[in-house]
Amino acid sequence: MNVEITRNVLTDDVVSRFDLETEQATGLPNACYTSPEWLKAENERLFARTWMLAGFCHEIPNKGDVCPVEMGGMPLVILRDNDGEVGVFHNVCRHRGAVVVPEKCSAQRILTCPYHAWAYGLDGKLRTRPHFYGGDKHDTDPGPDAPGLVPVRHAVWHDLIFVNISGDEMPFEEHWEPFTRRTKDYDFSALRYAKTLEFDVKGNWKLILENFFDAYHVPSVHPKLEEFAPIHTRDGTQTDGVWFHNTNPITEPQEGRGEGMPFYPGLDEKGQRTEWYFHLFPTTLFEIWPDQLAIFQLKALEPGRTIEYIHLYFIGEGATEPQYEPNRQAVYEMWDELNTEDFTIVENMQQARSSPAFDGGVLSPFWDPATQHFAKLTAKYMR
Ligand code: FES
Ligand SMILES: [Fe+2]
């Protein structure tokens, strides 16, 4: 474990500053955004130890569908087993450690390792080991205690599959409760998956997130969004454990933002004029508008490079019917434009994280308590 790097970067002195009044406190130091060792430590101490979005049910709709995914540098496999249930395993053969499922596939009853052909069932159990005792001397009945694929703790919320690799984070329902409590008015079962947008950003994943829950930058960076929800109507982002949340009244629906598409069924008038934002620490974000759910997923490739996915869901026919195609296009263009505005700033800040003139910054008491909370949460998992 990379405990040394975390102790060197998040010293007692640095961490004690996270607990001061916001105006005296700081955000995370530069090394958290620039050091390859720090990112390695994040894989082990952060991404593996909390609930992370790993995949989607729509990628494995039928029994025997199997899909490799990568999480915090680790190969995993998600699958739909013979009973139609979702399974998640470490995608690593117990013999010599080959990746068992290198590519997405369907109609599988058995997962066969490409190296020496050990075969596993969709329940992860080892079924056969060909030539295990010498040429033509097969092990056809390894028994229930034989080394199978290692299962990964997981939970399913509608289309989303979450994993907790370490297995010891709080139960998923408890983890999810602050979101459930605030979104009772939304019938998420009406959502249908439409499309995923992908962006390659030259910035650390944490800069992208900290920028998301920063409502302070809207007038300078997003002129159209400012028109739609002006700064005097905005509040700083609130926090509740591993959740960050904010909500804005929609003064005037725009193309791509609540105009022309079906709304969540039964949403009252206030809900039809409300935008919600949620960030589930560390790398998943949700934007709820009356006509859509946008899920942001970040994959950290390098300290200064992140892939951002936006998975877009609309309500019922809004996702599928040709008549709504122009509206869907407007949503995709809106996200593209908004993100491009944000990435310019994120890439700008990534450059400045190499400067000795900055090392955590000075925070606004109104807008930046969420940035301070993010630093505290990071320290809690990393130290
Ligand atoms: S590594 Fe998988 S069968 Fe040998
Ligand atoms: Fe922004």
Coordinates of C-alpha atoms and ligand atoms in Angstrom, one line a residue:
M1 CA 0.0 0.0 0.0
N2 CA 1.2 3.5 -0.8
V3 CA 0.8 4.9 2.7
E4 CA 4.1 6.8 2.5
I5 CA 3.1 9.1 -0.3
T6 CA -0.2 10.0 1.3
R7 CA 1.5 10.7 4.7
N8 CA 4.2 12.9 2.9
V9 CA 1.6 14.9 1.0
L10 CA -1.2 15.0 3.6
T11 CA 0.9 15.8 6.6
D12 CA -0.7 16.4 10.0
D13 CA -0.1 20.1 9.4
V14 CA -1.9 20.1 6.0
V15 CA -4.8 18.1 7.2
S16 CA -5.3 20.2 10.3
R17 CA -5.9 23.2 8.0
F18 CA -8.9 21.4 6.4
D19 CA -10.6 21.7 9.8
L20 CA -10.3 25.5 10.2
E21 CA -13.1 27.9 9.4
T22 CA -13.4 28.0 5.6
E23 CA -11.8 31.4 5.2
Q24 CA -8.6 30.2 7.0
A25 CA -8.7 26.7 5.4
T26 CA -7.2 25.4 2.2
G27 CA -8.0 22.8 -0.5
L28 CA -5.8 19.9 -1.4
P29 CA -2.1 20.5 -2.1
N30 CA -0.6 20.4 -5.6
A31 CA 0.9 16.9 -5.4
C32 CA -2.6 15.4 -5.3
Y33 CA -3.1 16.7 -8.8
T34 CA 0.3 16.1 -10.3
S35 CA 2.0 13.1 -8.8
P36 CA 1.8 9.6 -10.5
E37 CA 2.5 8.0 -7.1
W38 CA -0.5 9.8 -5.6
L39 CA -2.8 8.5 -8.4
K40 CA -1.5 5.0 -7.8
A41 CA -2.3 5.5 -4.1
E42 CA -5.8 6.7 -5.1
N43 CA -6.4 3.5 -7.0
E44 CA -5.7 1.5 -3.9
R45 CA -6.9 3.6 -1.0
L46 CA -9.8 5.6 -2.5
F47 CA -11.3 4.0 -5.6
A48 CA -11.1 0.4 -4.2
R49 CA -12.5 1.4 -0.8
T50 CA -15.8 3.1 -1.7
W51 CA -18.8 2.5 -3.9
M52 CA -17.9 3.2 -7.5
L53 CA -19.9 3.1 -10.7
A54 CA -18.5 0.2 -12.7
G55 CA -21.0 -0.6 -15.5
F56 CA -24.5 -0.6 -16.8
C57 CA -27.3 -3.2 -17.0
H58 CA -28.0 -2.2 -20.6
E59 CA -24.6 -3.5 -21.6
I60 CA -25.5 -7.0 -20.4
P61 CA -29.3 -7.3 -21.2
N62 CA -29.4 -11.1 -21.8
K63 CA -28.4 -14.2 -19.9
G64 CA -24.8 -15.1 -20.8
D65 CA -23.8 -11.5 -21.7
V66 CA -20.3 -10.7 -20.3
C67 CA -18.5 -7.4 -20.3
P68 CA -15.0 -6.6 -19.1
V69 CA -14.5 -3.3 -17.3
E70 CA -11.6 -1.6 -15.6
M71 CA -11.9 0.0 -12.2
G72 CA -9.0 1.9 -10.5
G73 CA -6.5 0.0 -12.7
M74 CA -8.1 -3.4 -11.9
P75 CA -9.7 -5.7 -14.5
L76 CA -13.2 -6.7 -13.5
V77 CA -15.9 -8.5 -15.4
I78 CA -19.7 -7.9 -15.1
L79 CA -22.1 -10.5 -16.4
R80 CA -25.7 -11.7 -16.5
D81 CA -25.9 -15.2 -15.1
N82 CA -28.2 -18.1 -15.9
D83 CA -30.8 -16.8 -13.5
G84 CA -30.7 -13.4 -15.1
E85 CA -28.9 -11.9 -12.1
V86 CA -26.0 -9.4 -12.4
G87 CA -22.6 -10.9 -11.3
V88 CA -19.3 -9.0 -10.8
F89 CA -15.9 -10.8 -10.5
H90 CA -12.2 -9.9 -10.6
N91 CA -11.4 -10.7 -14.2
V92 CA -8.2 -12.6 -13.3
C93 CA -7.6 -16.3 -13.7
R94 CA -6.6 -18.1 -10.5
H95 CA -3.9 -20.2 -12.3
R96 CA -1.3 -17.8 -13.7
G97 CA -3.2 -14.6 -13.5
A98 CA -4.3 -14.0 -17.1
V99 CA -7.3 -11.8 -17.9
V100 CA -10.1 -14.3 -18.4
V101 CA -12.5 -12.2 -20.5
P102 CA -10.5 -9.8 -22.7
E103 CA -13.5 -8.6 -24.8
K104 CA -17.3 -8.1 -24.5
C105 CA -19.2 -11.2 -25.6
S106 CA -22.7 -12.8 -25.4
A107 CA -24.4 -16.2 -25.2
Q108 CA -21.7 -17.6 -22.9
R109 CA -22.3 -20.5 -20.5
I110 CA -18.7 -20.8 -19.5
L111 CA -15.8 -18.4 -19.3
T112 CA -12.6 -20.0 -20.6
C113 CA -9.2 -18.5 -19.8
P114 CA -7.3 -17.8 -23.0
Y115 CA -4.0 -19.0 -21.5
H116 CA -4.4 -22.7 -20.5
A117 CA -8.2 -23.0 -20.8
W118 CA -9.3 -23.3 -17.3
A119 CA -13.1 -22.9 -17.4
Y120 CA -15.3 -21.0 -15.0
G121 CA -19.1 -20.9 -14.7
L122 CA -21.1 -17.7 -14.7
D123 CA -21.3 -18.1 -10.9
G124 CA -17.5 -17.8 -10.9
K125 CA -17.0 -21.4 -9.8
L126 CA -14.1 -23.4 -11.4
R127 CA -15.6 -26.1 -13.7
T128 CA -12.7 -27.8 -15.5
R129 CA -8.9 -27.7 -15.8
P130 CA -7.9 -29.4 -19.0
H131 CA -4.6 -31.5 -18.9
F132 CA -4.1 -30.4 -15.3
Y133 CA -2.5 -33.7 -14.3
G134 CA -0.5 -34.1 -17.6
G135 CA -1.5 -34.7 -21.2
D136 CA -5.1 -35.8 -21.5
K137 CA -5.4 -36.1 -17.7
H138 CA -8.1 -33.5 -17.1
D139 CA -9.6 -32.3 -13.8
T140 CA -13.3 -32.4 -14.7
D141 CA -14.6 -32.1 -11.2
P142 CA -12.5 -29.6 -9.2
G143 CA -15.2 -29.5 -6.4
P144 CA -16.9 -26.6 -4.6
D145 CA -13.7 -25.4 -2.8
A146 CA -11.6 -25.2 -6.0
P147 CA -10.2 -21.7 -6.8
G148 CA -12.9 -19.8 -8.7
L149 CA -13.1 -16.2 -9.9
V150 CA -13.0 -13.8 -6.9
P151 CA -16.4 -12.2 -6.5
V152 CA -16.7 -8.4 -6.1
R153 CA -19.3 -6.8 -3.8
H154 CA -21.8 -5.0 -5.9
A155 CA -25.2 -3.3 -6.0
V156 CA -27.6 -2.4 -8.8
W157 CA -29.6 0.9 -8.9
H158 CA -31.9 0.9 -11.9
D159 CA -29.4 0.7 -14.9
L160 CA -26.3 1.3 -12.9
I161 CA -23.9 -1.3 -11.4
F162 CA -21.8 -0.1 -8.4
V163 CA -18.9 -2.0 -6.9
N164 CA -17.0 -1.8 -3.6
I165 CA -13.8 -3.7 -4.3
S166 CA -12.5 -3.7 -0.7
G167 CA -15.8 -5.1 0.5
D168 CA -15.9 -3.1 3.7
E169 CA -17.6 0.2 2.7
M170 CA -20.9 0.9 4.5
P171 CA -23.9 -1.0 3.0
F172 CA -25.0 0.4 -0.4
E173 CA -28.6 1.4 0.8
E174 CA -27.1 3.4 3.6
H175 CA -24.5 5.0 1.3
W176 CA -27.3 5.9 -1.2
E177 CA -29.8 7.2 1.4
P178 CA -29.0 10.9 1.2
F179 CA -29.8 10.8 -2.6
T180 CA -33.0 8.7 -2.1
R181 CA -34.3 11.0 0.5
R182 CA -34.0 14.1 -1.7
T183 CA -35.3 12.6 -4.9
K184 CA -38.5 10.9 -3.8
D185 CA -40.5 12.9 -6.4
Y186 CA -38.6 11.4 -9.4
D187 CA -39.8 8.1 -10.9
F188 CA -36.4 6.9 -12.1
S189 CA -38.0 3.7 -13.4
A190 CA -39.3 5.8 -16.4
L191 CA -35.8 6.5 -17.6
R192 CA -34.4 5.0 -20.8
Y193 CA -30.7 5.0 -21.8
A194 CA -30.1 7.1 -24.9
K195 CA -26.4 7.9 -25.5
T196 CA -22.9 8.3 -23.9
L197 CA -20.8 11.3 -24.7
E198 CA -17.0 11.0 -24.2
F199 CA -14.4 13.7 -23.5
D200 CA -10.6 13.4 -23.2
V201 CA -9.6 16.1 -20.7
K202 CA -6.0 17.3 -20.0
G203 CA -6.7 17.7 -16.3
N204 CA -6.8 15.8 -13.0
W205 CA -10.1 14.1 -12.2
K206 CA -10.4 16.1 -9.0
L207 CA -10.2 19.5 -10.8
I208 CA -13.2 18.4 -13.0
L209 CA -15.2 17.5 -9.9
E210 CA -14.3 20.5 -7.8
N211 CA -15.3 22.6 -10.8
F212 CA -18.7 20.8 -11.0
F213 CA -19.7 21.7 -7.5
D214 CA -18.3 25.2 -7.8
A215 CA -21.4 27.4 -8.6
Y216 CA -19.2 30.5 -8.2
H217 CA -17.8 30.3 -11.8
V218 CA -21.1 30.3 -13.7
P219 CA -21.2 34.1 -14.6
S220 CA -17.6 34.2 -15.9
V221 CA -17.5 30.8 -17.7
H222 CA -21.1 29.9 -18.7
P223 CA -23.0 33.0 -20.1
K224 CA -26.0 30.9 -21.3
L225 CA -26.3 29.0 -18.1
E226 CA -26.2 32.2 -16.2
E227 CA -29.2 33.4 -18.2
F228 CA -31.0 30.2 -17.3
A229 CA -30.2 30.2 -13.6
P230 CA -28.5 33.6 -12.5
I231 CA -26.0 33.7 -9.7
H232 CA -28.4 35.6 -7.3
T233 CA -30.7 32.5 -7.4
R234 CA -27.8 30.1 -6.6
D235 CA -26.5 28.8 -3.3
G236 CA -23.2 27.1 -2.5
T237 CA -23.1 23.3 -2.8
Q238 CA -24.2 21.5 0.4
T239 CA -22.6 18.3 1.7
D240 CA -24.0 15.2 3.4
G241 CA -21.3 12.6 4.1
V242 CA -20.1 11.3 0.7
W243 CA -22.7 13.3 -1.1
F244 CA -22.5 16.9 -2.5
H245 CA -25.8 18.4 -3.6
N246 CA -27.2 21.6 -5.0
T247 CA -30.5 22.7 -6.6
N248 CA -31.5 25.6 -8.7
P249 CA -34.9 27.0 -9.8
I250 CA -35.3 27.0 -13.6
T251 CA -36.5 30.4 -14.5
E252 CA -36.9 29.8 -18.2
P253 CA -36.6 26.3 -19.8
Q254 CA -34.2 26.4 -22.8
E255 CA -33.5 24.1 -25.7
G256 CA -31.5 21.1 -24.2
R257 CA -32.6 22.1 -20.7
G258 CA -36.2 21.1 -20.0
E259 CA -37.8 22.3 -23.2
G260 CA -39.9 20.0 -25.5
M261 CA -39.2 16.6 -24.0
P262 CA -41.4 14.4 -21.8
F263 CA -41.0 15.0 -18.1
Y264 CA -40.7 12.5 -15.2
P265 CA -44.3 11.1 -14.7
G266 CA -46.2 12.8 -11.9
L267 CA -43.6 15.5 -11.4
D268 CA -45.3 18.5 -9.7
E269 CA -45.1 22.1 -10.9
K270 CA -42.1 22.9 -8.6
G271 CA -40.3 19.8 -9.8
Q272 CA -40.9 20.9 -13.4
R273 CA -39.0 24.1 -12.6
T274 CA -36.1 22.5 -10.7
E275 CA -32.6 21.3 -11.5
W276 CA -30.8 19.0 -9.0
Y277 CA -27.1 18.3 -8.9
F278 CA -25.6 15.4 -6.9
H279 CA -22.0 14.3 -6.6
L280 CA -21.3 10.9 -5.1
F281 CA -17.7 11.0 -3.8
P282 CA -15.4 10.3 -5.5
T283 CA -16.1 10.1 -9.2
T284 CA -19.8 9.9 -10.1
L285 CA -22.1 12.9 -10.7
F286 CA -25.8 13.2 -11.4
E287 CA -27.7 16.1 -13.0
I288 CA -31.4 15.8 -12.8
W289 CA -33.5 18.0 -14.9
P290 CA -37.3 17.6 -15.5
D291 CA -36.6 15.8 -18.8
Q292 CA -33.4 13.9 -18.2
L293 CA -30.8 12.3 -16.0
A294 CA -27.2 12.9 -16.9
I295 CA -24.6 10.7 -15.2
F296 CA -21.0 11.8 -15.3
Q297 CA -18.4 9.1 -14.8
L298 CA -14.7 10.0 -14.6
K299 CA -11.7 7.6 -15.3
A300 CA -8.3 8.9 -14.2
L301 CA -5.7 7.8 -16.8
E302 CA -2.8 10.0 -15.6
P303 CA -2.5 12.7 -13.0
G304 CA -3.1 15.3 -15.8
R305 CA -5.5 13.3 -18.0
T306 CA -9.1 12.1 -17.4
I307 CA -11.7 10.5 -19.6
E308 CA -15.1 11.9 -18.8
Y309 CA -18.3 10.1 -19.9
I310 CA -21.7 11.6 -19.8
H311 CA -24.4 8.9 -19.9
L312 CA -27.7 10.4 -20.9
Y313 CA -31.1 9.0 -20.0
F314 CA -34.5 10.5 -21.0
I315 CA -38.0 9.7 -19.9
G316 CA -39.8 6.9 -21.8
E317 CA -40.3 7.8 -25.5
G318 CA -38.0 10.8 -25.1
A319 CA -35.1 8.4 -25.4
T320 CA -36.4 6.4 -28.4
E321 CA -39.0 8.1 -30.6
P322 CA -37.8 9.8 -33.8
Q323 CA -40.0 12.9 -33.1
Y324 CA -37.7 13.8 -30.2
E325 CA -34.5 13.4 -32.1
P326 CA -34.0 17.2 -32.6
N327 CA -34.6 17.7 -28.8
R328 CA -32.0 14.9 -28.0
Q329 CA -29.5 16.5 -30.3
A330 CA -30.1 19.9 -28.5
V331 CA -29.3 18.1 -25.2
Y332 CA -26.1 16.6 -26.6
E333 CA -25.0 19.9 -28.0
M334 CA -25.8 21.7 -24.8
W335 CA -23.6 19.3 -22.7
D336 CA -20.9 19.5 -25.3
E337 CA -20.8 23.3 -25.2
L338 CA -21.0 23.5 -21.4
N339 CA -18.2 20.9 -21.0
T340 CA -16.0 22.6 -23.5
E341 CA -16.3 25.9 -21.4
D342 CA -15.5 23.9 -18.3
F343 CA -12.5 22.0 -19.7
T344 CA -10.8 25.2 -20.8
I345 CA -10.7 26.3 -17.1
V346 CA -9.8 22.8 -15.8
E347 CA -6.8 22.5 -18.2
N348 CA -5.8 26.1 -17.2
M349 CA -5.8 25.1 -13.5
Q350 CA -3.9 21.8 -14.2
Q351 CA -1.0 23.9 -15.6
A352 CA -1.0 26.2 -12.5
R353 CA -0.9 23.1 -10.2
S354 CA 2.9 23.0 -11.0
S355 CA 3.4 26.5 -9.6
P356 CA 5.1 27.0 -6.2
A357 CA 2.9 30.1 -5.8
F358 CA -0.1 27.9 -5.1
D359 CA -0.6 25.0 -2.8
G360 CA -4.2 24.6 -1.7
G361 CA -5.4 28.2 -2.2
V362 CA -7.6 30.6 -0.2
L363 CA -11.3 29.7 0.0
S364 CA -14.6 31.7 -0.1
P365 CA -16.7 31.2 3.0
F366 CA -19.9 31.2 0.9
W367 CA -19.0 29.2 -2.2
D368 CA -16.1 26.9 -1.2
P369 CA -17.1 24.9 1.9
A370 CA -17.7 22.0 -0.6
T371 CA -14.1 22.2 -1.8
Q372 CA -13.0 22.1 1.9
H373 CA -15.3 19.1 2.5
F374 CA -13.8 17.3 -0.6
A375 CA -10.3 17.8 0.9
K376 CA -11.5 16.4 4.2
L377 CA -13.1 13.3 2.6
T378 CA -10.0 12.7 0.5
A379 CA -7.9 12.8 3.7
K380 CA -10.2 10.4 5.4
Y381 CA -9.9 7.7 2.8
M382 CA -6.2 8.3 1.8
R383 CA -4.5 8.5 5.2
Ligands
FES1 S1 -3.6 -18.5 -16.6 FE1 -5.7 -19.0 -16.9 S2 -5.6 -21.1 -17.3 FE2 -3.5 -20.6 -16.9
FE2 FE -19.0 24.9 -15.2

